[in-house]
Short mmCIF file of C-alpha atoms (C1' of nucleotides) in Angstrom, two decimals:
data_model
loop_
_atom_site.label_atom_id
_atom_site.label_comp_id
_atom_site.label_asym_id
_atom_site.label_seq_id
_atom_site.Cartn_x
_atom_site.Cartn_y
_atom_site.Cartn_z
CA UNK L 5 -6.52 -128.37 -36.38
CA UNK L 6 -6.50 -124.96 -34.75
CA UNK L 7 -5.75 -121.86 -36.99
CA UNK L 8 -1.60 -121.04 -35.91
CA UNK L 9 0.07 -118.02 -36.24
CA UNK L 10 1.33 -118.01 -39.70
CA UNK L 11 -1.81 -118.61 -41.34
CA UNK L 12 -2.61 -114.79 -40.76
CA UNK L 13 -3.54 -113.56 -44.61
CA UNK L 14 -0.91 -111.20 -45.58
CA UNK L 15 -2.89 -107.40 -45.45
CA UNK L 16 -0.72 -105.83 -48.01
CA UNK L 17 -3.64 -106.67 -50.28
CA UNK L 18 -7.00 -105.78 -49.19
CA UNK L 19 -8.53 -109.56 -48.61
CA UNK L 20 -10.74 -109.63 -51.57
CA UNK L 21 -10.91 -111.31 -54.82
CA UNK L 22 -9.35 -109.36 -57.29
CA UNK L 23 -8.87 -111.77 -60.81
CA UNK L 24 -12.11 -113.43 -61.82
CA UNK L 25 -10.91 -114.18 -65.51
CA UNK L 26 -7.70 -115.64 -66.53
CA UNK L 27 -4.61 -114.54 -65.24
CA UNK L 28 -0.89 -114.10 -66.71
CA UNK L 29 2.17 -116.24 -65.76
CA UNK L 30 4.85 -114.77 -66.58
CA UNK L 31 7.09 -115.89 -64.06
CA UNK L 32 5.26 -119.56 -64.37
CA UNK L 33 6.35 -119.00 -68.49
CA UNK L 34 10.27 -118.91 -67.55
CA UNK L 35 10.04 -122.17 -66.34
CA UNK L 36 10.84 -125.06 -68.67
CA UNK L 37 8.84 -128.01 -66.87
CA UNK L 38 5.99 -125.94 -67.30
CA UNK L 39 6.64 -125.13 -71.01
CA UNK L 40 7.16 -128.41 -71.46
CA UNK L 41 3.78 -129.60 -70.04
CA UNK L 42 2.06 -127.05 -71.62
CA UNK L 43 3.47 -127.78 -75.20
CA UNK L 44 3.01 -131.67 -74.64
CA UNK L 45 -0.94 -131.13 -73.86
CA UNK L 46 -1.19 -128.70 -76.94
CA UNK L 47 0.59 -131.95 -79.22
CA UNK L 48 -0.90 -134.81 -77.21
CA UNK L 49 -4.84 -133.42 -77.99
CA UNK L 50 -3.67 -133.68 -81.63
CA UNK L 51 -2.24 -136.99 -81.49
CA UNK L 52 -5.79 -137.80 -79.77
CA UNK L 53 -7.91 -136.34 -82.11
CA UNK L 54 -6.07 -137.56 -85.01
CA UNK L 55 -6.00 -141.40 -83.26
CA UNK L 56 -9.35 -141.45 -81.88
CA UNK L 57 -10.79 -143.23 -85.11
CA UNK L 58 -8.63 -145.75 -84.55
CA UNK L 59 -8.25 -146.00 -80.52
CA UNK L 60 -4.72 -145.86 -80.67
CA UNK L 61 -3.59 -144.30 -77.54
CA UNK L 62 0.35 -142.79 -77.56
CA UNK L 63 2.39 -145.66 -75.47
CA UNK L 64 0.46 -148.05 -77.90
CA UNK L 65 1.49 -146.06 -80.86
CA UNK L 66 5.41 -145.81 -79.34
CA UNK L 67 4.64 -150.03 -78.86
CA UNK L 68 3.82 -149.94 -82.58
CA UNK L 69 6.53 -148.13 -84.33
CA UNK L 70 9.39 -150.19 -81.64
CA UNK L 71 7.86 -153.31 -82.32
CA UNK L 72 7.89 -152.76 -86.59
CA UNK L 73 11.58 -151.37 -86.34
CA UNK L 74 12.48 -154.50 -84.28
CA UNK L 75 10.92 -157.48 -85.44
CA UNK L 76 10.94 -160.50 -82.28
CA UNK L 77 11.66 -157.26 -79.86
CA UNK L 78 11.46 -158.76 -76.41
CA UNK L 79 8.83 -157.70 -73.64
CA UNK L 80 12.03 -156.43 -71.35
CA UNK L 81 13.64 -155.16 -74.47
CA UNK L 82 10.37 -153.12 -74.86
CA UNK L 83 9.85 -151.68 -71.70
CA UNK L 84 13.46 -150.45 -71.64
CA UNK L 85 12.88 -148.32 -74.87
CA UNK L 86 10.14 -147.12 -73.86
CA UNK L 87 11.59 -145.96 -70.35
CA UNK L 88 8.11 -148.20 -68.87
CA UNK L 89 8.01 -150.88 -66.61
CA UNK L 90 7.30 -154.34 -67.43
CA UNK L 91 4.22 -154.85 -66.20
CA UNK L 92 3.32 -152.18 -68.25
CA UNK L 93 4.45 -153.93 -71.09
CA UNK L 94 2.52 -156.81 -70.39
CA UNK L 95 -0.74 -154.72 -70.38
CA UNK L 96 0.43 -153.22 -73.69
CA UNK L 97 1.47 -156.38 -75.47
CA UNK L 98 -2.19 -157.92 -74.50
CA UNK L 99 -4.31 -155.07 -76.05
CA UNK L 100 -2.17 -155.12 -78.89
CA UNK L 101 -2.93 -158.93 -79.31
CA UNK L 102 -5.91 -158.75 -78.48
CA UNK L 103 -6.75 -156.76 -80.94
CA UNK L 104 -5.03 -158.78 -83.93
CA UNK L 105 -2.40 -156.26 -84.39
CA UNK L 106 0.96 -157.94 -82.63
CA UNK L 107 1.61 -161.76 -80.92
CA UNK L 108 3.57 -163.48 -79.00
CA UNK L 109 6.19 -166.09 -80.19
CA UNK L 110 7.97 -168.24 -77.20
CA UNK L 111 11.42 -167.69 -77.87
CA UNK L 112 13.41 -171.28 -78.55
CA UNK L 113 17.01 -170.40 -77.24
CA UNK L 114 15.24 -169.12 -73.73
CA UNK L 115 11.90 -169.88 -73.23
CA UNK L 116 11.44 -167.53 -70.46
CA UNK L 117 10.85 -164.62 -73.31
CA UNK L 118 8.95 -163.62 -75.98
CA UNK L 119 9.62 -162.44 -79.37
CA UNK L 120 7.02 -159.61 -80.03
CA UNK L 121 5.72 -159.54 -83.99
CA UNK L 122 3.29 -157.43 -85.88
CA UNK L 123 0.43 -159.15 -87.18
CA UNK L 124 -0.27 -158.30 -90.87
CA UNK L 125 -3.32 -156.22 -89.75
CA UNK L 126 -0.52 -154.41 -87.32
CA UNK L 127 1.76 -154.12 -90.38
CA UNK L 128 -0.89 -151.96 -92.36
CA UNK L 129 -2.23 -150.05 -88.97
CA UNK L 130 1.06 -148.75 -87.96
CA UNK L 131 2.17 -147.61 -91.47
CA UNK L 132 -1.45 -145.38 -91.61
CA UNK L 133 -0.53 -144.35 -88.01
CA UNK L 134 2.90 -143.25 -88.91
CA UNK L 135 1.54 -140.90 -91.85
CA UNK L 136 -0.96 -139.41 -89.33
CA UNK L 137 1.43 -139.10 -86.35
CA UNK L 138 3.42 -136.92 -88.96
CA UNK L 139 0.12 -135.30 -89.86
CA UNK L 140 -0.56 -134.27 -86.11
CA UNK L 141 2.73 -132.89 -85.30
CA UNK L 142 2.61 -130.64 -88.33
CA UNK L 143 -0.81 -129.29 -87.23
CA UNK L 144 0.26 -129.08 -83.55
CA UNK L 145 3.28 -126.56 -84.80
CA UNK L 146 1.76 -125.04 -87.33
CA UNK L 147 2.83 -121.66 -85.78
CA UNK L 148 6.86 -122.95 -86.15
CA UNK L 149 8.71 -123.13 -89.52
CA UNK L 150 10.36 -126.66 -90.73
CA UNK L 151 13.65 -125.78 -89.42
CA UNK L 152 12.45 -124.20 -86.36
CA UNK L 153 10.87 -127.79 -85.62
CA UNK L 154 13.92 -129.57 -86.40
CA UNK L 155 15.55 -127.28 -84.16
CA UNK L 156 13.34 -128.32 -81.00
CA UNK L 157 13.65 -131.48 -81.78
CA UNK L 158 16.96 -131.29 -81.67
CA UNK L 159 17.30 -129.72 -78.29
CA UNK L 160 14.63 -132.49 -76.52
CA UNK L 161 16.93 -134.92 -77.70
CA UNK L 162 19.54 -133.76 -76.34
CA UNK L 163 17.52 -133.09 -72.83
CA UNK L 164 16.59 -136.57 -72.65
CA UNK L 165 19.47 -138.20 -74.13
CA UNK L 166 22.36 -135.75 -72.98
CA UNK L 167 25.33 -138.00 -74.06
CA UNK L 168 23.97 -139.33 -77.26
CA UNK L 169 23.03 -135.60 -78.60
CA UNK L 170 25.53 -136.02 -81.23
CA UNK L 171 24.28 -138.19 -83.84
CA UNK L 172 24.73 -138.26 -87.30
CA UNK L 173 22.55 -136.29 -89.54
CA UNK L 174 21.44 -133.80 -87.17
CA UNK L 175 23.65 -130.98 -88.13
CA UNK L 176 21.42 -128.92 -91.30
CA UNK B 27 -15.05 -161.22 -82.85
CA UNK B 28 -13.29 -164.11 -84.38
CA UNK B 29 -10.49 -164.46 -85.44
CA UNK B 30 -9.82 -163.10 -88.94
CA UNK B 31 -7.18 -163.88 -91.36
CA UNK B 32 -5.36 -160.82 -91.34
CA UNK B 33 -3.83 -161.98 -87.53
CA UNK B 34 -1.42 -164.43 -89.13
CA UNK B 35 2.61 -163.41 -88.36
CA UNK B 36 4.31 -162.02 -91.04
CA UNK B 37 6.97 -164.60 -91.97
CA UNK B 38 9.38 -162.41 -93.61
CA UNK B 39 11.42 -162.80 -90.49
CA UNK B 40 11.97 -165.85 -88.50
CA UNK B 41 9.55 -166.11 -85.78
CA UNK B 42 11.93 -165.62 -82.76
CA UNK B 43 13.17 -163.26 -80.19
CA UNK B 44 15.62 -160.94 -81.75
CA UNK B 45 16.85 -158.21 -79.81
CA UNK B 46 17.32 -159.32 -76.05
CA UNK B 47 18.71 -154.95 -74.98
CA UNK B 48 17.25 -151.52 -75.17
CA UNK B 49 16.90 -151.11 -79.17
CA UNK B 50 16.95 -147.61 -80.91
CA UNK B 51 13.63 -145.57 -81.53
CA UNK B 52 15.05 -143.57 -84.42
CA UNK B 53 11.68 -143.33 -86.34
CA UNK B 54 9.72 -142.49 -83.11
CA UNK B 55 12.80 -139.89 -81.73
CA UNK B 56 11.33 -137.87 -85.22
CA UNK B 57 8.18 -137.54 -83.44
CA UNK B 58 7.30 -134.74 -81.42
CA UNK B 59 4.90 -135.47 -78.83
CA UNK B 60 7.61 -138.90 -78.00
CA UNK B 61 10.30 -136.08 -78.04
CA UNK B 62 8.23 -133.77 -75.14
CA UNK B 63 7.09 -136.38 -73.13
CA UNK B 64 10.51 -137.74 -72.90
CA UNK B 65 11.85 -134.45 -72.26
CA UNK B 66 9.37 -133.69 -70.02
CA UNK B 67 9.73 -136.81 -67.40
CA UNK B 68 13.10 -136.21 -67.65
CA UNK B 69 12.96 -132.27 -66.34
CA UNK B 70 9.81 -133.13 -64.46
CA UNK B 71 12.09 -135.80 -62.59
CA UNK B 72 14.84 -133.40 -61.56
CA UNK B 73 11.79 -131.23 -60.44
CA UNK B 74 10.53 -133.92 -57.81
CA UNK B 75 14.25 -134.46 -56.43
CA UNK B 76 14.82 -131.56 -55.85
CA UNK B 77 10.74 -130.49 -54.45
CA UNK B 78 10.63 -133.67 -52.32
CA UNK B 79 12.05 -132.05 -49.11
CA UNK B 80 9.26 -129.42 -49.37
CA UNK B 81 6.72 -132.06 -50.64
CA UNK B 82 5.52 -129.91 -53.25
CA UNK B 83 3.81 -131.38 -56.22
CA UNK B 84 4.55 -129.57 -60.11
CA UNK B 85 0.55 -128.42 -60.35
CA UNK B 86 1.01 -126.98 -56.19
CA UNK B 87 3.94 -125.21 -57.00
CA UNK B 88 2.42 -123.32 -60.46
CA UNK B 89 -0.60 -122.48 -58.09
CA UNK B 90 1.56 -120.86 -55.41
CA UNK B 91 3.35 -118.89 -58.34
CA UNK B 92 0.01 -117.63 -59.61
CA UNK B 93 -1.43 -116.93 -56.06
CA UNK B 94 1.91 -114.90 -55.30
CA UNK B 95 1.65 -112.78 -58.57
CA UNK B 96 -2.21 -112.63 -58.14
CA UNK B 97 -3.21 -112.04 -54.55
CA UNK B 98 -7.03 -112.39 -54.32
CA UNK B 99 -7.35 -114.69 -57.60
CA UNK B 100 -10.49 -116.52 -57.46
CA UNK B 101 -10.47 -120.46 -57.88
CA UNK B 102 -12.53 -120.18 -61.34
CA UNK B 103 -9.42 -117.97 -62.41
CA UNK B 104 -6.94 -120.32 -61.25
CA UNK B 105 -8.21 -122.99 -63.00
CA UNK B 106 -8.06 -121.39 -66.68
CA UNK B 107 -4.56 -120.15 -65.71
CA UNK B 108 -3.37 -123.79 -64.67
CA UNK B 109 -5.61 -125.28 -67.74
CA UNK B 110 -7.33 -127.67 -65.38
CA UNK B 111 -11.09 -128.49 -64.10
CA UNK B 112 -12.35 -126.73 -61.40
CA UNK B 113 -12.68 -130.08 -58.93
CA UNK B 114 -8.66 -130.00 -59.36
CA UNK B 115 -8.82 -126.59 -57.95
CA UNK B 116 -10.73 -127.30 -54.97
CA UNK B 117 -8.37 -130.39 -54.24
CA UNK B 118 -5.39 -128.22 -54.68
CA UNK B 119 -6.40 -125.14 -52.46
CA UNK B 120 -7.40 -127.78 -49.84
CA UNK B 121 -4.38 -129.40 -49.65
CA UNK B 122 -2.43 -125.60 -49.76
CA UNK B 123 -5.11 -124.47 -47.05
CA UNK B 124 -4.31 -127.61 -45.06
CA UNK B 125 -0.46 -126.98 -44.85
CA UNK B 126 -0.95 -123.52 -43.85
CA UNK B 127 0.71 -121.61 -46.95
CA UNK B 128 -2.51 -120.09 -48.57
CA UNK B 129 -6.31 -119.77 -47.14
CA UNK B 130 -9.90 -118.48 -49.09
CA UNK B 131 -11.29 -115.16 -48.00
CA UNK B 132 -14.51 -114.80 -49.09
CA UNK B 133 -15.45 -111.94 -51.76
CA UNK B 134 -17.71 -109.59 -50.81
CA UNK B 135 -19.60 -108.51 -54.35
CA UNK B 136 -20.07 -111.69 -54.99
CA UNK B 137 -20.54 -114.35 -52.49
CA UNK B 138 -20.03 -117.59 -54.13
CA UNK B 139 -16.53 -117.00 -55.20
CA UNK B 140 -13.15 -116.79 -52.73
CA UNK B 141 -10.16 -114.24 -53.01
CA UNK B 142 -7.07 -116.92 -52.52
CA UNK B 143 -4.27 -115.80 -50.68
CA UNK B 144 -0.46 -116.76 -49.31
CA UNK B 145 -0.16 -116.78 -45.93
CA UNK B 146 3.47 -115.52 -44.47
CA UNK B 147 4.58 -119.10 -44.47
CA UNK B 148 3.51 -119.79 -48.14
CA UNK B 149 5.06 -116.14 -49.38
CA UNK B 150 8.27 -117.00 -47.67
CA UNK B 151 8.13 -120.65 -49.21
CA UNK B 152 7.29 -119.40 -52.56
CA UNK B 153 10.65 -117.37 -52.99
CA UNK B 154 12.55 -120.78 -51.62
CA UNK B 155 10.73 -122.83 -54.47
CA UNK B 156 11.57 -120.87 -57.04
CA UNK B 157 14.89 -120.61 -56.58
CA UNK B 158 14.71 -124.38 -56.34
CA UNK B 159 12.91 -124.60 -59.70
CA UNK B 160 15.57 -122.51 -61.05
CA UNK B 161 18.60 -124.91 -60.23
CA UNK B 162 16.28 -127.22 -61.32
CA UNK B 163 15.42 -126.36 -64.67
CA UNK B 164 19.24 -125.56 -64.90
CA UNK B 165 20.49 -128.91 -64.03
CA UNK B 166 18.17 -130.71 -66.17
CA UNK B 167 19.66 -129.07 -69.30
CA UNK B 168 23.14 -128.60 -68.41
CA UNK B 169 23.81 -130.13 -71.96
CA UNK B 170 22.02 -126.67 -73.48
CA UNK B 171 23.57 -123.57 -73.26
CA UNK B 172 21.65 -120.16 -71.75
CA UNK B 173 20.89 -119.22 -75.57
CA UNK B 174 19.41 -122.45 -76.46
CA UNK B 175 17.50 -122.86 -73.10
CA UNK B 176 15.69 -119.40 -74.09
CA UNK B 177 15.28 -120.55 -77.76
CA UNK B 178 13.54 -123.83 -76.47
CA UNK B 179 11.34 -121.58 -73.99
CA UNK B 180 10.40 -119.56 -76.95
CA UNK B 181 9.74 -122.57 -79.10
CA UNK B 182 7.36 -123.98 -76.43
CA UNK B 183 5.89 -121.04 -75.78
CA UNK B 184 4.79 -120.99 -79.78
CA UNK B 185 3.27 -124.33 -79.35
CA UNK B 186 0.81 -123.83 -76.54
CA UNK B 187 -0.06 -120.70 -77.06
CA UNK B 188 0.50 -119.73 -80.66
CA UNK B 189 -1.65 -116.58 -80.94
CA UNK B 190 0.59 -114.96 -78.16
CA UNK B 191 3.77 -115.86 -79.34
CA UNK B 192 5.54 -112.10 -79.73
CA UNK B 193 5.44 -111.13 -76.36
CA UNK B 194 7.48 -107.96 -75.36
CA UNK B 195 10.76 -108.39 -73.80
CA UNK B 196 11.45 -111.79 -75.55
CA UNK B 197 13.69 -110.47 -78.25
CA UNK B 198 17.40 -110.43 -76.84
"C1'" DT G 5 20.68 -167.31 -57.51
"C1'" DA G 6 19.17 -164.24 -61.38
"C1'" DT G 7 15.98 -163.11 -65.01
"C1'" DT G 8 11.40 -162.89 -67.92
"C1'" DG G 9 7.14 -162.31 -67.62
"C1'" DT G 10 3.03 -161.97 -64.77
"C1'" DT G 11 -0.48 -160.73 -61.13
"C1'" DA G 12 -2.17 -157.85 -57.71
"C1'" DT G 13 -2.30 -153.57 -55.70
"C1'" DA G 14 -2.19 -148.85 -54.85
"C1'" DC G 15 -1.48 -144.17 -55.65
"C1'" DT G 16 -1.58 -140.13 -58.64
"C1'" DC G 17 -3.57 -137.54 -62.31
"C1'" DT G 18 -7.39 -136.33 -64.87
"C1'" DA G 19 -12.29 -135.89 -66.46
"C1'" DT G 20 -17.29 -135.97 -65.77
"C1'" DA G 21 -21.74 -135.56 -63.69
"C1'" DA G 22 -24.42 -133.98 -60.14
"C1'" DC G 23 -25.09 -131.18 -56.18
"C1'" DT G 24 -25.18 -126.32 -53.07
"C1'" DA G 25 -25.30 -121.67 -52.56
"C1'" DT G 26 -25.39 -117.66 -54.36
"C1'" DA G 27 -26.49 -114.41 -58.22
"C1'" DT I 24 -31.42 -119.41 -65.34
"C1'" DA I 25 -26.66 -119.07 -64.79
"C1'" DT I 26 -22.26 -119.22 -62.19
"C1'" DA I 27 -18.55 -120.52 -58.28
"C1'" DG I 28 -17.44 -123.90 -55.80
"C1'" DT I 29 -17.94 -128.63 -54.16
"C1'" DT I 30 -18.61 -133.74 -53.91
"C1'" DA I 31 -18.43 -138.23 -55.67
"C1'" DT I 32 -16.79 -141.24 -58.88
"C1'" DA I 33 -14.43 -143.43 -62.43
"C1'" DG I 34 -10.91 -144.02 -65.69
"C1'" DA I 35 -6.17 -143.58 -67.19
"C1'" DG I 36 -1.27 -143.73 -66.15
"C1'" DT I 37 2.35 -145.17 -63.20
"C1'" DA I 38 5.04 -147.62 -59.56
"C1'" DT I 39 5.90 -151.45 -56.32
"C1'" DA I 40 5.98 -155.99 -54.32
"C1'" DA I 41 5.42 -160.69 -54.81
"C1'" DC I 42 5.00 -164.78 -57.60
"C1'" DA I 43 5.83 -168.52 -61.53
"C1'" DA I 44 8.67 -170.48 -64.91
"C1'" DT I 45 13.05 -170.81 -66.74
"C1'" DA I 46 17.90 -170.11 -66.85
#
DNA sequence: TATTGTTATACTCTATAACTATA
DNA sequence: TATAGTTATAGAGTATAACAATA
């Protein structure tokens, strides 16, 4: 397409480059999508790190921790927690069984579902991953004091949940 | 690999489908990289609604922010700004160049690098976008109030970058 | 007819290696 | 040789439509 009119470069600035290392964002730093982003990456490489042994990535890990809370969890029931869709779920539930760690059991009152269970080898996995989930989060804030991380927690929560931001315990 | 005995169900619970509804995540809603990501799809989702009309993607609009307070940043610069790969870069400036709201000028002292540039159309968008992201931001924590939307900025801010957490002009 | 799970597909995001042109 | 930018490619993650089995 032909160069139009408005693609003149602005000559305020002589045309030339003028940052060759990295630059500030100050205005970029106000905004709380890219806070957000920037934070998850910083506590998302930890989680990696820290699950890389045992090739646990974080949806599997979320999987994990539903599926011990909630023994015969469905596949719908899943995805709905998890805010995924269900053929994600059905991607999820197969590595998991593949690997030994959670099965499927046809549910008798509706056999169009499953009841989702941890494996014994799942049982012992996800209480290890739990301790080192913990583990990663402390080293991912280690800059932020115990209450200050309570305190961020508390306001995700109630960015992601607005109406249920009032649950019991949270007030310290 | 076979098999192994550790892939039997555990039969403390009856093998069946048990919960048939979105269930609770209380030991995962301690966790802080679930916590973000939620968080973040959530204020990342308000960001697309309200961006769609301009078709403007979350990484094009942090690159037009940095070109505006940076004329003449190179694409090596942009790149450790934004905390992505340089191939992302190219992609990115492409599709910016394409649309007619920046455009490369080559750099004189050193010919492999560009200056990159808004043109009249991109500085005139810029100001419209974030104003958007603004409202934005705004509407996806109406259930925070101004105080606690710049404690969870500062918060953030502490994560990803921790060694340039006391900033001047941060302390109100 | 509606729902659970599934398959297939595609599109975005992201990361890596290899190339070019300059230095 | 080193660096800025580019190309090609592949792997995740995510979303949609269409289908099978069951209700």
């Amino acid at each position: 397409m032909p160069p139009r009119d408005k693609d003149a470069p602005i000559h305020q600035v002589a045309p030339e480059a003028t940052e060759t290392g990295p630059v500030d964002g100050l205005i970029l730093e106000e905004r709380l999508g890219y806070a957000l982003r920037r934070a998850q990456l910083r506590v998302f490489k930890h989680f990696d790190e820290v699950m890389r042994e045992h090739d646990i990535r974080p949806a599997q890990f979320s999987a994990l921790v539903i599926i011990e809370g909630h023994p015969g969890v469905t596949q719908s029931s899943l995805a709905q927690t998890l805010a995924i869709d269900p053929p994600r779920v059905v991607n999820l539930v197969n590595t998991l069984e593949a690997r030994g760690l959670a099965l499927r059991v046809r549910c008798k009152r509706d056999r169009r579902s499953y009841g989702i269970f941890l494996t014994r080898a799942g049982e012992a996995l996800v209480v290890r991953l739990k301790a080192l989930s913990e583990q990663s989060d402390l080293a991912a804030t280690q800059a932020l004091s115990e209450t200050e991380r309570r305190q961020l927690l508390g306001l995700l929560r109630r960015i992601y949940s607005p109406q249920a931001s009032d649950e019991p315990g949270s007030n310290e």
